[in-house]
Amino acid sequence: MNHLAHFLLSGNNSEIKLGNFIADYIPIKEYLNYDITVRDGFKLHLYIDNFTDNHPIVRKCVKQLHPTHHKYSPVILDVIYDHLLANNWSNFTDIPLKIYTSKIYDILLKNEAILPEKIRMRLTRMVSDNWLMKYQEKEGLRYALELMERRIKFPTDLSTAVDVLYENFDSFNNDFLQFFPDLQQNTKVWLVKNGYH
């Protein structure tokens, strides 16, 4: 799962959301520099990633992408799933996507000082370009994959995964609609077990 899903799966606690978000940007040893609730968000991120990577539906979808995108298929699927989440948003929460993303940006901006430098450098652009809302659009998905391409040292064409998705949209979307409620339920259980309601 990518940023939008990780935020939604974090429940209502802002510090859990922060920890879940920064987990992709800091080494594991650095997470000890944060307070306990942010650290729990980091742990939640690892739980979500592990659950996702080992889910049979996710493995099936990764296989669908593998012929064209090889080792990048799992990472691409994470971004595709944010696109599908944005397009099926009302199935999973009553808060409109536009309002939700605005609240997330507020949390990030209020806590900018504790964010890793990599995130702080991108935060203004993330908010002004409204990256989280862009996941809803086909071209927004392409844009997110193109940003990832720029960070890879050798030539690759991740954005062609958009074509693979839309050629098989019903299949990917139906699989997502089976998988995400399972992930959402298991994440809620994790939060309750760890003292977050």
XYZ file of C-alpha atoms in Angstrom:
197
model
C 0.000 0.000 0.000
C 1.139 3.554 -0.636
C 0.622 6.818 1.273
C -3.145 7.232 0.955
C -3.885 3.715 2.189
C -1.361 3.937 5.017
C -2.984 7.157 6.252
C -6.493 5.700 6.115
C -5.427 2.507 7.865
C -3.872 4.486 10.736
C -7.169 5.195 12.463
C -7.780 8.582 14.075
C -4.497 9.208 15.885
C -2.326 11.868 14.215
C 0.926 10.505 15.646
C 0.126 7.009 14.374
C -0.463 8.560 10.944
C 2.897 10.374 11.137
C 4.800 7.254 12.136
C 3.110 5.210 9.448
C 3.986 7.866 6.862
C 7.648 8.385 7.767
C 8.386 4.653 7.967
C 9.337 4.541 4.281
C 11.830 7.369 4.719
C 13.912 6.425 7.764
C 16.117 3.467 8.680
C 14.644 1.188 11.343
C 17.270 2.244 13.919
C 16.198 5.906 13.621
C 12.613 5.238 14.599
C 13.758 5.107 18.233
C 14.318 8.883 18.029
C 10.540 9.419 17.964
C 8.013 9.250 20.779
C 6.213 6.002 21.485
C 3.022 6.729 19.541
C 4.957 7.703 16.405
C 6.999 4.512 16.863
C 3.768 2.535 17.022
C 2.800 4.128 13.700
C 6.102 2.893 12.308
C 5.325 -0.626 13.604
C 1.857 -0.434 12.088
C 3.425 0.405 8.729
C 5.559 -2.739 8.917
C 2.500 -4.787 9.886
C 0.521 -3.428 6.909
C 3.387 -4.113 4.499
C 3.867 -7.661 5.783
C 0.143 -8.446 5.673
C -0.122 -7.003 2.156
C 2.955 -8.738 0.734
C 1.775 -12.136 1.978
C -1.872 -11.884 0.961
C -2.838 -14.327 -1.834
C -4.819 -11.695 -3.761
C -1.857 -9.313 -3.731
C 0.471 -12.063 -4.891
C -1.906 -12.801 -7.759
C -1.922 -9.128 -8.818
C 1.878 -8.891 -8.586
C 2.058 -11.876 -10.951
C -0.162 -10.029 -13.427
C 2.290 -7.119 -13.481
C 5.445 -9.235 -13.453
C 5.735 -9.990 -17.208
C 6.069 -6.279 -17.987
C 7.500 -4.798 -14.779
C 9.474 -7.618 -13.153
C 11.015 -6.765 -9.758
C 9.168 -3.433 -9.593
C 5.747 -5.113 -9.698
C 5.117 -5.050 -5.907
C 6.039 -1.353 -5.629
C 3.913 -0.474 -8.651
C 0.981 -2.404 -7.199
C 1.221 -0.327 -3.999
C 0.645 2.826 -6.055
C -2.089 1.196 -8.147
C -3.868 0.236 -4.933
C -3.870 3.881 -3.800
C -5.481 4.743 -7.142
C -8.120 2.049 -6.647
C -8.659 3.135 -3.042
C -9.216 6.734 -4.145
C -11.726 5.556 -6.742
C -13.575 3.336 -4.264
C -13.130 5.732 -1.347
C -16.761 5.870 -0.207
C -16.728 2.073 0.283
C -14.240 2.457 3.128
C -14.981 5.747 4.902
C -17.722 8.356 5.212
C -15.268 11.278 5.058
C -15.057 12.721 1.518
C -11.610 12.263 -0.035
C -11.050 16.003 -0.512
C -11.731 16.737 3.168
C -9.655 13.753 4.299
C -6.591 14.707 2.264
C -6.836 18.295 3.507
C -6.749 17.009 7.110
C -3.701 14.876 6.316
C -1.849 17.870 4.865
C -2.691 19.840 8.028
C -1.195 17.075 10.181
C 1.974 16.955 8.076
C 2.434 20.734 8.021
C 1.856 21.068 11.784
C 4.490 18.395 12.404
C 6.950 19.402 9.689
C 9.771 19.875 12.213
C 9.854 16.172 13.117
C 9.599 14.884 9.549
C 12.722 13.418 7.928
C 14.546 15.841 5.627
C 13.587 13.822 2.520
C 9.914 14.490 3.276
C 10.366 18.135 4.279
C 12.022 18.811 0.919
C 8.942 17.463 -0.905
C 6.178 18.539 1.446
C 5.395 21.926 -0.107
C 5.094 20.356 -3.537
C 3.096 17.432 -2.176
C 0.543 19.841 -0.699
C 0.459 22.403 -3.537
C 0.155 19.681 -6.206
C -2.283 17.746 -3.989
C -0.593 14.398 -4.536
C -3.054 12.436 -2.393
C -6.077 13.650 -4.383
C -4.252 13.042 -7.655
C -4.276 9.315 -6.949
C -7.929 9.379 -7.995
C -7.094 10.320 -11.599
C -5.571 8.069 -14.235
C -3.029 10.769 -15.060
C -2.353 11.246 -11.354
C -1.415 7.580 -11.143
C 0.866 7.990 -14.142
C 2.430 11.077 -12.499
C 3.119 9.158 -9.257
C 4.827 6.362 -11.189
C 6.868 8.874 -13.195
C 8.096 10.435 -9.931
C 9.213 6.976 -8.831
C 10.979 6.438 -12.168
C 13.109 9.540 -11.564
C 14.476 8.047 -8.353
C 15.656 4.857 -10.094
C 19.252 5.084 -11.287
C 18.847 3.189 -14.552
C 16.155 3.540 -17.237
C 12.806 1.939 -16.501
C 9.252 2.606 -17.582
C 7.056 2.191 -14.528
C 4.331 4.449 -15.891
C 3.368 1.880 -18.546
C 1.786 -0.036 -15.655
C -1.136 2.381 -16.031
C -1.861 0.782 -19.412
C -1.628 -2.716 -17.912
C -4.044 -1.682 -15.163
C -6.597 -0.170 -17.528
C -6.427 -3.112 -19.926
C -7.346 -5.335 -16.948
C -9.183 -2.798 -14.813
C -12.124 -4.940 -13.697
C -9.832 -7.746 -12.605
C -7.518 -5.482 -10.579
C -10.413 -3.509 -9.113
C -12.378 -6.618 -8.087
C -9.283 -8.106 -6.475
C -8.671 -4.859 -4.599
C -12.276 -4.770 -3.376
C -11.811 -8.253 -1.925
C -8.392 -7.558 -0.427
C -8.740 -4.104 1.143
C -11.588 -4.885 3.579
C -9.509 -7.814 4.854
C -6.514 -5.522 5.372
C -8.696 -2.837 6.955
C -10.223 -5.298 9.435
C -6.866 -6.798 10.411
C -5.378 -3.336 10.855
C -8.252 -2.319 13.143
C -7.556 -5.416 15.254
C -3.848 -4.453 15.426
C -4.729 -0.918 16.552
C -7.083 -2.143 19.288
C -4.538 -4.728 20.513
C -1.982 -1.940 20.792
C -4.287 0.385 22.707
C -5.644 2.600 19.912
C -9.389 2.832 19.292
